[in-house]
XYZ file of C-alpha atoms in Angstrom:
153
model
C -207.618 -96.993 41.302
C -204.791 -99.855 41.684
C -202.514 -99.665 44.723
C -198.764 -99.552 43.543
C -197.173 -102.993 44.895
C -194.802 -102.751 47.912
C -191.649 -103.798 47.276
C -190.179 -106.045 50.271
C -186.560 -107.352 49.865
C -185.818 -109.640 52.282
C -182.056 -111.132 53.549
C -180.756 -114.618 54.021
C -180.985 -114.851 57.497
C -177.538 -115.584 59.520
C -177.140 -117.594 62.205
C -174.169 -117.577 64.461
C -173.218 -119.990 67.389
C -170.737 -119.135 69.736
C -169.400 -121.700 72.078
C -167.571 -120.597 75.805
C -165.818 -122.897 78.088
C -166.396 -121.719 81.430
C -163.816 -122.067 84.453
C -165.502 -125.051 85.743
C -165.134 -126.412 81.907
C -168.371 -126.389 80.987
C -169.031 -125.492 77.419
C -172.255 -122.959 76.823
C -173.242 -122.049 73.518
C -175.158 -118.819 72.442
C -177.011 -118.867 68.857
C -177.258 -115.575 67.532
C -180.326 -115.398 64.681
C -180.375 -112.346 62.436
C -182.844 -111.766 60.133
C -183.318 -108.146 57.833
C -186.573 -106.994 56.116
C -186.514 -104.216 53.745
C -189.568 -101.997 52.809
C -189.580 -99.326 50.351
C -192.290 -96.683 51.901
C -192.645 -93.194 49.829
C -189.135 -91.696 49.292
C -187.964 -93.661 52.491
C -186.881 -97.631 53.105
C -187.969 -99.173 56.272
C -185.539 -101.561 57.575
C -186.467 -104.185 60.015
C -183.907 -106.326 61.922
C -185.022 -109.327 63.724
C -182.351 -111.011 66.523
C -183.330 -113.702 68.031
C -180.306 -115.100 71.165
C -180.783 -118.469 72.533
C -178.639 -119.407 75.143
C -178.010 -122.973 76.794
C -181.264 -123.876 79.195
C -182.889 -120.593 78.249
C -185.958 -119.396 76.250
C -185.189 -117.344 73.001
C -184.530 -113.828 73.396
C -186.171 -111.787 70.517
C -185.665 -107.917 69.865
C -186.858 -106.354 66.578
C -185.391 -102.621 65.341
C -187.255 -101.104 63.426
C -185.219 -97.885 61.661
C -186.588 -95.521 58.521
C -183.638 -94.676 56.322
C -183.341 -91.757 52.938
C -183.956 -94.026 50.099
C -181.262 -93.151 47.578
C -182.405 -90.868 44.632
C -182.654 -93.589 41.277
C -180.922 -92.017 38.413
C -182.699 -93.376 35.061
C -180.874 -95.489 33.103
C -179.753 -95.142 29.523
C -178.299 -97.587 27.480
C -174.718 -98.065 27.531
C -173.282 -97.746 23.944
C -170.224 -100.316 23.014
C -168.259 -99.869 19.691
C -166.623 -103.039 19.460
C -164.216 -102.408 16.489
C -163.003 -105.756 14.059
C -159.300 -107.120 14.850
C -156.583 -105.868 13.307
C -154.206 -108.474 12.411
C -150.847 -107.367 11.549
C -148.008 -109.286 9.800
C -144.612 -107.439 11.004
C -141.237 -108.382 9.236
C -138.395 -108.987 11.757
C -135.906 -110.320 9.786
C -135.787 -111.392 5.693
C -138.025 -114.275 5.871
C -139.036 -113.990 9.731
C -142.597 -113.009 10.198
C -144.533 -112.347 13.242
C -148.368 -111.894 14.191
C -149.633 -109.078 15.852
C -153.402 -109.041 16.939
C -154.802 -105.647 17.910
C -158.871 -105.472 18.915
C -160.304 -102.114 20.345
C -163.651 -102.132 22.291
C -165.017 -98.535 22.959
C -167.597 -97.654 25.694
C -169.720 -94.768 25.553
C -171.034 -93.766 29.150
C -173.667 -90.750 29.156
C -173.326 -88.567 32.661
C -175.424 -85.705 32.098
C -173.708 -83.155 30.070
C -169.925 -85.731 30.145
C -169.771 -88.438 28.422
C -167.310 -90.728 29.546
C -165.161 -92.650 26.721
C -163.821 -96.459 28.310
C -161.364 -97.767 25.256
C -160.120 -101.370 25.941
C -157.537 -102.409 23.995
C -155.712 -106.419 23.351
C -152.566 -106.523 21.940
C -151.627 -110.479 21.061
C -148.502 -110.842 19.650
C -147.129 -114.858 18.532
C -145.393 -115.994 21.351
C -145.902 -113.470 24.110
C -149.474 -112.947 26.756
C -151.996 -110.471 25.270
C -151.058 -107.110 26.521
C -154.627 -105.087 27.542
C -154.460 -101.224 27.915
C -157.903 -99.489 29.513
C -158.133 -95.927 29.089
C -160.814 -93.569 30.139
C -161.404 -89.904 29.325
C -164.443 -87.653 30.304
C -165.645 -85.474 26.985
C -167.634 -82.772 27.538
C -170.542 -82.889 25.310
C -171.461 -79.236 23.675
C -175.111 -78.628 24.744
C -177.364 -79.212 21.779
C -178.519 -75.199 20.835
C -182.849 -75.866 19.995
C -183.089 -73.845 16.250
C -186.014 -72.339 15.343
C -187.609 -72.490 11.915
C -189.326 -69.246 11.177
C -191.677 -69.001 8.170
């Protein structure tokens, strides 16, 4: 029977020194070492911070915290569908014999959320002479529920 693999994410550790003048104008400098360890155990993450403080003249001072946390539920993921539609390129007349460009693309986005379906359309307007103009809109559809027909013979 194979054991599932643990999965242990583990943080850059940071290190902070802090440097005091006291009043006799000595300068003493504490160096703060923090180091967090991540296990996933079951349903629940284990978290495991490591501090070390070393002052001037002293030994390291070590504490470790060990706390169990509620790991958050993982939704499964479905594949995002994108409509990217072809560019538009319109010609519009301003005056006899004065043309201008106009560039239009659409991208759509189709986002899944249980029974919603949420609808991201990104729009780019060029026009000759002027910055792109972007619109984003986004709209939640409801999706009618899929009724399960029965074939009777």
């Amino acid at each position: 029977k194979p054991e599932k693999a643990e999965i242990i994410q583990e943080e850059p550790e940071t290190v902070s020194v802090t440097k005091t003048q006291t009043e006799t104008g000595e300068v003493k400098s504490v160096k703060t070492t923090k180091r967090i360890i991540r296990k996933k155990k079951g349903p629940k993450d284990e978290i495991t911070e490591i501090t070390t403080v070393q002052k001037d003249d002293e030994a390291p001072v070590t504490t470790v915290h060990v706390t169990e946390e509620q790991a958050p539920e993982e939704e499964e993921t479905k594949p995002i569908e994108v409509i990217e539609l072809p560019e538009e390129t319109i010609v519009e007349e301003i005056t006899p014999g004065e043309t201008k460009q106009v560039k239009k693309s659409k991208k759509v986005i189709r986002k899944k959320k249980g029974p919603i379906e949420e609808v991201t359309e990104i729009t780019t307007v060029t026009k000759e002479d002027e910055a792109p103009v972007t619109t984003v809109t986004v709209r939640e559809e409801t999706q009618p529920e899929d009724d399960q027909t029965e074939i009777v013979e």
